[in-house]
Coordinates of C-alpha atoms in Angstrom, one line a residue:
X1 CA -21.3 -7.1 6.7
X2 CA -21.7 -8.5 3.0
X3 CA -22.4 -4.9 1.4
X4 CA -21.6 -5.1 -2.0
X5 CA -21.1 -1.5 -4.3
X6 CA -19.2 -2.2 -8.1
X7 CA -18.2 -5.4 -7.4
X8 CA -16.2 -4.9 -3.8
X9 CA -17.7 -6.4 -0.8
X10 CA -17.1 -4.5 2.4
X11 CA -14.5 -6.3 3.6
X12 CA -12.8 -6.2 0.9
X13 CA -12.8 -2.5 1.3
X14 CA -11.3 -3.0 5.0
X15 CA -8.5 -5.2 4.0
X16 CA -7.3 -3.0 1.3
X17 CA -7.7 -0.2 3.8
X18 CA -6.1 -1.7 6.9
X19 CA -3.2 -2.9 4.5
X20 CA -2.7 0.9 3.9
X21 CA -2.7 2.1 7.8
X22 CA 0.2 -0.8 8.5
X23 CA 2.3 0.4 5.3
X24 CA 2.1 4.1 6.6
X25 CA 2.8 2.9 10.3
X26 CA 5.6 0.5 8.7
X27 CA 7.2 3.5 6.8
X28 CA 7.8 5.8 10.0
X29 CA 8.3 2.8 12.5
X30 CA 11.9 2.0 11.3
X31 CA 12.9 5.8 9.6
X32 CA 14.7 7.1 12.4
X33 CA 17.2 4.1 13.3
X34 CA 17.8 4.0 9.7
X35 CA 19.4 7.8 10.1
X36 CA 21.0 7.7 13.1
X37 CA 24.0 9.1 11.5
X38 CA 22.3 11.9 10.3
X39 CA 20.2 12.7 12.6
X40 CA 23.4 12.4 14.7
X41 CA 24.8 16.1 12.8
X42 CA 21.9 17.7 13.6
X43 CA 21.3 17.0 17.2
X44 CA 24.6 16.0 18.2
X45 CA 26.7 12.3 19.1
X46 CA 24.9 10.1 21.0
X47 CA 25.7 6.7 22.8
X48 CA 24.2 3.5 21.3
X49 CA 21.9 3.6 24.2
X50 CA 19.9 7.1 23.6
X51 CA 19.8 5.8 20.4
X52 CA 17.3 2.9 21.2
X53 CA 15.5 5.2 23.6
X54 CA 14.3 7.3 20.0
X55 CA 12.4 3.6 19.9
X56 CA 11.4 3.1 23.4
X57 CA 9.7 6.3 23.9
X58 CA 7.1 5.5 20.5
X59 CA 6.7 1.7 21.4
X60 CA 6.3 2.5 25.2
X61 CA 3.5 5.5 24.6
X62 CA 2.1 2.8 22.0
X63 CA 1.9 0.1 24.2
X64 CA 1.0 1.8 27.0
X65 CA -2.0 3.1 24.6
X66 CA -3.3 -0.7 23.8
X67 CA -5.4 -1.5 26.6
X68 CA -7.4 2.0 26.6
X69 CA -7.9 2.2 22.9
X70 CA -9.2 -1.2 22.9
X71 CA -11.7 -0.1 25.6
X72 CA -12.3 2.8 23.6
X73 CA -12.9 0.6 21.0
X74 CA -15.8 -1.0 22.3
X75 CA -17.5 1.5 24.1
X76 CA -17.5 4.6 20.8
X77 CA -16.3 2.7 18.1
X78 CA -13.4 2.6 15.6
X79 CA -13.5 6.0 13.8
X80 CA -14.1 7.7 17.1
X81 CA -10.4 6.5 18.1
X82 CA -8.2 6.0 15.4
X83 CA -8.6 9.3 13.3
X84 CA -7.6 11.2 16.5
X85 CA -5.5 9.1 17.1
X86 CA -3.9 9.8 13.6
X87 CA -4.1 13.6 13.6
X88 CA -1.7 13.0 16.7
X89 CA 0.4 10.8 14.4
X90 CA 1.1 14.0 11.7
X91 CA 1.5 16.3 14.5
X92 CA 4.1 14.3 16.1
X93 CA 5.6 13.1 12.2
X94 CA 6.3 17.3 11.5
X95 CA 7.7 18.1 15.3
X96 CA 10.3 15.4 14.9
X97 CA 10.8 16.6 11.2
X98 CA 11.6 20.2 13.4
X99 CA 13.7 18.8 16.0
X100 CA 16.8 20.0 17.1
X101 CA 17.3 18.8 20.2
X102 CA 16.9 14.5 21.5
X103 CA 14.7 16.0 24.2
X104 CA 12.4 17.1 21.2
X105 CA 12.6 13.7 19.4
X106 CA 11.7 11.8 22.4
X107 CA 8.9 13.7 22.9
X108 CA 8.2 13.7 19.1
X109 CA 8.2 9.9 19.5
X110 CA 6.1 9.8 22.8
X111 CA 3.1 11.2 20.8
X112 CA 3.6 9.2 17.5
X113 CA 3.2 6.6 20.2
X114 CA 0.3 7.5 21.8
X115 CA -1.3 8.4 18.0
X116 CA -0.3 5.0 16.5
X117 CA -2.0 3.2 19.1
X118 CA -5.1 3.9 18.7
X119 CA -4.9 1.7 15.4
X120 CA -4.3 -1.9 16.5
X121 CA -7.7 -2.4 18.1
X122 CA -9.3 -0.7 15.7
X123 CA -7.9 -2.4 12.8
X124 CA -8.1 -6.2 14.2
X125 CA -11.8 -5.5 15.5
X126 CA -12.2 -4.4 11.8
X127 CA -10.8 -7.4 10.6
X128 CA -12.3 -9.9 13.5
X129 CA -16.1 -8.6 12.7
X130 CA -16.3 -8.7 8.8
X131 CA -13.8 -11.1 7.2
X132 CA -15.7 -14.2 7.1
X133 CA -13.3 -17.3 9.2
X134 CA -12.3 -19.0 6.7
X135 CA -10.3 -16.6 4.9
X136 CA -9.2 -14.4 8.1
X137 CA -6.0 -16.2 7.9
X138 CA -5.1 -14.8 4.5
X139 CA -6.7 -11.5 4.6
X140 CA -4.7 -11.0 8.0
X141 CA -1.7 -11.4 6.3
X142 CA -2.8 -9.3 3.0
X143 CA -3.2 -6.7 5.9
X144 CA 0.2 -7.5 7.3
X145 CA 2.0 -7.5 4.0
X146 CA 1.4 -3.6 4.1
X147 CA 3.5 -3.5 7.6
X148 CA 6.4 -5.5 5.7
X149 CA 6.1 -3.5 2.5
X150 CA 6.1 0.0 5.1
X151 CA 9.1 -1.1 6.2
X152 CA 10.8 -2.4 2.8
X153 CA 9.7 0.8 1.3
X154 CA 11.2 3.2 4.1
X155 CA 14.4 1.3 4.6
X156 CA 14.8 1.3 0.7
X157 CA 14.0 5.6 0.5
X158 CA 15.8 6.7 3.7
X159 CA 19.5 4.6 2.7
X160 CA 18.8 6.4 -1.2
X161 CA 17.2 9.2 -0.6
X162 CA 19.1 10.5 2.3
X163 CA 22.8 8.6 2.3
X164 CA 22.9 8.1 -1.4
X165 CA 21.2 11.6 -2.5
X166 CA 21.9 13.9 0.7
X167 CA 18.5 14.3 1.1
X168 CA 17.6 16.4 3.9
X169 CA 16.5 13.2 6.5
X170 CA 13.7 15.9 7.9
X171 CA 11.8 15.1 4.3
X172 CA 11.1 11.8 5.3
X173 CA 9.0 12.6 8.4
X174 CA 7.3 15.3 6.1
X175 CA 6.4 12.8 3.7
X176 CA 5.3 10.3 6.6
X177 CA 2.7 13.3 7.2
X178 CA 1.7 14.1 4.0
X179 CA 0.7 10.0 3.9
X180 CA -1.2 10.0 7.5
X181 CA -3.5 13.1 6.0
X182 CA -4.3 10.8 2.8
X183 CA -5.0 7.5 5.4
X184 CA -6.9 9.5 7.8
X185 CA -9.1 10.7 5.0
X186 CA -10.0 7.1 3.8
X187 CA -10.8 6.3 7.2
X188 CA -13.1 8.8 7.5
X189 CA -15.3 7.5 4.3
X190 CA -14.5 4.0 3.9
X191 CA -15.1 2.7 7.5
X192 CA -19.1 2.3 8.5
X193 CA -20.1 2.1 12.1
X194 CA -23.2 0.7 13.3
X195 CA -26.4 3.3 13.2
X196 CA -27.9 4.7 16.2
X197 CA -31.0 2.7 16.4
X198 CA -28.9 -0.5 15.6
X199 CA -26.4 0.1 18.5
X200 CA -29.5 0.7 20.8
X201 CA -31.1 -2.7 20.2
X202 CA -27.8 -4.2 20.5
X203 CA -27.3 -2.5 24.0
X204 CA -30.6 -3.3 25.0
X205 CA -30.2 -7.2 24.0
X206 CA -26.5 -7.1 25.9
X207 CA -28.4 -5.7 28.9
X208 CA -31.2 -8.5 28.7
X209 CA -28.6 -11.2 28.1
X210 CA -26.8 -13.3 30.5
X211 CA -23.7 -11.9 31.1
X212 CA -21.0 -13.4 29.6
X213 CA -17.9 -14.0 31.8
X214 CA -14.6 -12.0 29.7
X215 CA -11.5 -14.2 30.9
X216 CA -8.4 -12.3 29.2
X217 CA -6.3 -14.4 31.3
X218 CA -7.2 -18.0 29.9
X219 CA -4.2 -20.0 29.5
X220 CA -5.0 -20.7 25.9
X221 CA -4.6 -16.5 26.0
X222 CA -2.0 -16.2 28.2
X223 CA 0.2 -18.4 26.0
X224 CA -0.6 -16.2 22.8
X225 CA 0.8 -13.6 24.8
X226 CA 4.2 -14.8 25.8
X227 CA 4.4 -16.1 22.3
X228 CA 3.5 -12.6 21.0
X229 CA 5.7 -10.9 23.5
X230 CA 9.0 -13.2 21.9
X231 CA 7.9 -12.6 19.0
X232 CA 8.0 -8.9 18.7
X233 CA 11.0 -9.0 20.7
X234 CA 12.9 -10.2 17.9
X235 CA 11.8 -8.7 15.6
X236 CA 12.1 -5.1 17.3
X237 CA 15.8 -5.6 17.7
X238 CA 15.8 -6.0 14.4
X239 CA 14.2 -3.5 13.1
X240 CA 16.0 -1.1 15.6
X241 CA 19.5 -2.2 15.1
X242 CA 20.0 -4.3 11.8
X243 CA 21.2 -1.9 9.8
X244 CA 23.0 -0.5 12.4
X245 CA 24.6 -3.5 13.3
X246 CA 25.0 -3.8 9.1
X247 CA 26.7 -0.7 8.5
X248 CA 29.1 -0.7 12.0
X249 CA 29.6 -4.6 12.1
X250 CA 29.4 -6.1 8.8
X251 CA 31.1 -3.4 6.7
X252 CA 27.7 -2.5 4.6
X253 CA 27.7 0.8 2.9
X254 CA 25.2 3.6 1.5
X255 CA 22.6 2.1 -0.5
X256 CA 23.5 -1.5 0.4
X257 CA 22.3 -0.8 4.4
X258 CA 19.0 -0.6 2.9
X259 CA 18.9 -3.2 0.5
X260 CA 20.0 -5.9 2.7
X261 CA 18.0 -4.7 6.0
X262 CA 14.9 -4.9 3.5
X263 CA 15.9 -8.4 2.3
X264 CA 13.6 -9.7 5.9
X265 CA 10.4 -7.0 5.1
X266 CA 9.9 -8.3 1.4
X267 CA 11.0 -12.1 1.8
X268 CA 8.0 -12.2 4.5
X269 CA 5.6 -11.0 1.9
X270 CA 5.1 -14.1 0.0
X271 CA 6.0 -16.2 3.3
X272 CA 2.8 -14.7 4.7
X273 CA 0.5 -14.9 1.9
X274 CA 1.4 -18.6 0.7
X275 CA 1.9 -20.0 4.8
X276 CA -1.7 -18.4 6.1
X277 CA -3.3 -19.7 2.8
X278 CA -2.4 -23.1 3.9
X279 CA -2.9 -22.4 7.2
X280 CA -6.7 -21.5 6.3
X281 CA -7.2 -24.9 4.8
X282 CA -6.0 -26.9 8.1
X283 CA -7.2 -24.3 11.0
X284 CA -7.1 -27.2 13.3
X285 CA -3.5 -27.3 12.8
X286 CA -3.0 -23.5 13.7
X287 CA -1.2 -24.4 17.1
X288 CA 1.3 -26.8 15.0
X289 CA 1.6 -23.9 12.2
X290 CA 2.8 -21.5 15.2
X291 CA 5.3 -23.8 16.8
X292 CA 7.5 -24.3 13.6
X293 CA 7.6 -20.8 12.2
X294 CA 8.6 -19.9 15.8
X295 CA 11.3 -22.6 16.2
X296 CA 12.5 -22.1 12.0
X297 CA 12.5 -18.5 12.7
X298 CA 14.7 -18.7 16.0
X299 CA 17.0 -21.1 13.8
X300 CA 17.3 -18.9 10.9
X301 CA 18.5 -15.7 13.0
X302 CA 20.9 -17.3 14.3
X303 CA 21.9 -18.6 11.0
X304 CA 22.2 -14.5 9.9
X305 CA 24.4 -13.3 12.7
X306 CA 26.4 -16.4 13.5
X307 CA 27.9 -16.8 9.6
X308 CA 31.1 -15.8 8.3
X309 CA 30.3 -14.9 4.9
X310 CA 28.0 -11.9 3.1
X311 CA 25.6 -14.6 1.2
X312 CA 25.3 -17.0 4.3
X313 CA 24.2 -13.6 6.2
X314 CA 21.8 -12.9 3.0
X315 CA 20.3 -16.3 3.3
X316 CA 19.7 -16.0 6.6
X317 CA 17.9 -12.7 6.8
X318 CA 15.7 -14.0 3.8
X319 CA 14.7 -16.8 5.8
X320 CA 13.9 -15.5 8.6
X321 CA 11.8 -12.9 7.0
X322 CA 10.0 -16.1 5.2
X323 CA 9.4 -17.6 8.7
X324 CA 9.4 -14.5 11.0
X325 CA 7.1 -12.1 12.9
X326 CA 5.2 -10.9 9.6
X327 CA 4.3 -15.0 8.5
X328 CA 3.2 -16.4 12.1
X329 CA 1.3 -13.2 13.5
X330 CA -1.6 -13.4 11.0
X331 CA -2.2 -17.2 12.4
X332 CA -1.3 -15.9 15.7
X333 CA -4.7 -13.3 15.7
X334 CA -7.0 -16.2 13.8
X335 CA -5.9 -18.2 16.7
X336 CA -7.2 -14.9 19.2
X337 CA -9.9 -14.3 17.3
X338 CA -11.7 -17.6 17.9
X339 CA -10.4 -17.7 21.3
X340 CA -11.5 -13.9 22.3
X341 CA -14.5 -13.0 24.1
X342 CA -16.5 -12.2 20.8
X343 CA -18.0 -9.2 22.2
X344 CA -14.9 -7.0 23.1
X345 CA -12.7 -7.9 20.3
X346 CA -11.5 -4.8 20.9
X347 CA -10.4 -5.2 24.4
X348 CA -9.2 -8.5 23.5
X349 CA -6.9 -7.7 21.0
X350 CA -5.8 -4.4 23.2
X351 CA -4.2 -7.2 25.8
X352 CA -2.4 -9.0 23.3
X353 CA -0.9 -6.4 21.2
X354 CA 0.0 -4.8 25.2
X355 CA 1.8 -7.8 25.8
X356 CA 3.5 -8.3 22.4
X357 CA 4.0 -4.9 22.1
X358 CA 6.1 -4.4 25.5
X359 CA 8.7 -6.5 24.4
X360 CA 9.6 -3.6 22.0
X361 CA 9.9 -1.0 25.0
X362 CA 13.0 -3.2 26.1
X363 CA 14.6 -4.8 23.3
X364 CA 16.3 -1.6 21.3
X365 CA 17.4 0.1 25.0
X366 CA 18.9 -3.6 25.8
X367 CA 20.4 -4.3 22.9
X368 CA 22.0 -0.7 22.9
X369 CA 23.2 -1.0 26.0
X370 CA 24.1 -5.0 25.7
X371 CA 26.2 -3.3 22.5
X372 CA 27.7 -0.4 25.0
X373 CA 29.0 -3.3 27.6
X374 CA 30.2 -6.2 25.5
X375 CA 31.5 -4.1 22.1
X376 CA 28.7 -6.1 19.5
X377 CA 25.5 -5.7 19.4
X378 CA 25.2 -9.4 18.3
X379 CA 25.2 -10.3 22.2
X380 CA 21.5 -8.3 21.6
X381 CA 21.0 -10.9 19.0
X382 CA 21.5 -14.1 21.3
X383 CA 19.2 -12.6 23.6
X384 CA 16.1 -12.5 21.4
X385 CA 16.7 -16.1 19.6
X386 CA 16.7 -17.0 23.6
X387 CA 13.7 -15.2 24.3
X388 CA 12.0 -16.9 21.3
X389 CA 13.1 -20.9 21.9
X390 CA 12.1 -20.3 25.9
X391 CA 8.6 -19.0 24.8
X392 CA 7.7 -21.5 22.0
X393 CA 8.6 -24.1 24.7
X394 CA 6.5 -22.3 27.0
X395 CA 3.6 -21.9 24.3
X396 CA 3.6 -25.6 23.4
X397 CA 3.7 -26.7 26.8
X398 CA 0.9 -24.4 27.9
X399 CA -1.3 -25.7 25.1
X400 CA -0.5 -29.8 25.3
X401 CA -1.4 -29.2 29.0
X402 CA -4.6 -27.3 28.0
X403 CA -5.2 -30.1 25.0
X404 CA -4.6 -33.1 27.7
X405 CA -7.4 -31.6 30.2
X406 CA -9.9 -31.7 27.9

């Protein structure tokens, strides 16, 4: 679409308005590992392990979610699935705000789950089908920007607001709702679906057409998929157990948790925009653009929970928020996005997100229960910089093979 009203084109409109679903998404995702401890007086001590299950139950609803929404997708359309999808989101936001009881917050979770995702088809089907090609790299990672910002924001508010201030932690899942209302309204006005007539025609000329053959199962897609998968694992453990692991293994403190767990979600912001600007210039180098952020990211994780002082753990937390899950995913999805089946964009980006997406059902239990066994959760920590050298070996293999047959 090139509509154009005051100046803003359409997909302008989209990337400012997909930017705000992640940052709302971004502020809830990490809120509750960020107040274990408090959460903790009101529902009692709990092992490092049903700690990480809090996480488990949203990402495993979520992911669980993928495929079908991205069906869903396809078949009604964006709006039809995702404002649902978000009324579920408040609902579950204000029962977990109410909870006194794990067994409520689990379940609380479960349907933030199932709510949230109904968003990542909808968003990167958005995204696919109006930004023009050759700036989808850097819009993608305008969008993404609002996920690391979510997460700088919350991590910033929950370790002032509620250690510093003795805020009430309930208030932040009432002000997670009070956001989703707001987001679900701009949905409702700024996204247009296709008219009636419009989708008629188009059904009538799929019908007519050959029919084209949907391989989700490539190898070209298969390898964005283990990458994906090794790359949210990493960066799921982190967001579950960094400040965690801050305040219990590195002596951190109060406002300080915060301020150093949010050191990866804002370094990544300008790592994003500036790497996926170049990386829009040489798209034929994509492939080459994912392998080194992978491998620097792997390196510079390590580098955070291997060093012996407080600035060489800085330093490496900055870094691997410049090089991390935030920068490489927008290349990642250009990459999808011209490999897809162009007609169920929705599907398509439903199986990758499933994939990625499932690595953060297992990493937080894991690395809790990795923690509970060896005494540190920095064992968890070896595990995903594993995880992440095996798959980038796997993803560049997959692809020279793929590049060699042709």
């Amino acid at each position: 679409m090139t509509e154009k009203k005051s100046g803003i084109q359409y997909w302008h409109k989209i990337v400012a308005l997909l930017f705000l679903g992640w940052l709302v998404m971004w502020i809830y995702r990490p809120v509750l590992a960020a107040i274990f401890p408090e959460i903790q007086q009101t529902v009692g001590p709990q092992s490092n392990t049903e700690l990480g299950l809090i996480a488990s139950c949203y990402f495993f609803s979520y992911t669980l979610m993928q495929i079908p929404a991205g069906i869903l997708v396809d078949k009604y359309g964006k709006k039809a699935v995702v404002i649902p999808g978000f009324i579920l989101f408040t609902i579950a936001a204000i029962m977990i705000g109410n909870a006194h009881s794990m067994m409520m917050i689990y379940i609380g979770s479960l349907l933030a789950g199932l709510g949230c995702g109904s968003y990542y088809g909808s968003a990167w089907s958005l995204s696919a089908e109006n930004i023009p090609a050759e700036n989808r790299s850097f819009a993608s990672a305008i969008i993404n920007t609002g996920a690391a910002l979510g997460m700088g924001v919350c991590l910033l508010s929950t370790s002032f607001l509620v250690k510093a201030l003795d805020m009430p932690w309930q208030y932040m899942l009432y002000i997670i709702a009070a956001l989703t209302l707001c987001l679900i309204a701009g949905f409702a006005i700024i996204i247009k679906e296709p008219s009636i007539k419009s989708v008629i025609t188009q059904k009538q000329k799929t019908e007519t057409a050959p029919k084209e053959k949907h391989n989700f199962f490539s190898s070209p897609m298969v390898a964005c998929y283990i990458m994906y998968f090794a790359t949210c694992y990493g960066y799921y453990m982190v967001v579950s157990w960094l400040p965690n692991f801050l305040e219990t293994e590195r002596g951190f403190t109060g406002g300080s948790i915060g301020s150093a767990s949010s050191l990866v979600a804002f370094a990544a912001i300008p790592g994003a925009l500036v790497i996926s600007k170049i990386s829009d210039k040489f798209r034929a180098k994509r492939l080459f653009f994912i392998i080194v952020l992978e491998l620097l990211s792997a390196g510079t994780l390590f580098m955070a929970v291997q060093s012996s002082t407080i600035t060489l753990l800085l330093m490496g937390l900055i870094l691997y928020g410049l090089f991390g899950k935030f920068v490489v995913e927008p290349i990642l999805i250009s990459h999808v996005a011209d490999i897809a089946p162009k007609s169920s964009y929705g599907t398509a980006f439903g199986v990758f997100n499933f994939f990625g997406m499932s690595s953060s059902v297992i990493a937080p239990p894991l690395t809790g229960l990795l923690a509970d066994i060896t005494g540190t959760k920095i064992t968890g920590f070896y595990v995903a910089i594993a995880i992440l050298v095996i798959a980038t070996a796997l993803f560049f293999l997959i692809n020279l093979r793929k590049h060699i047959t042709n």
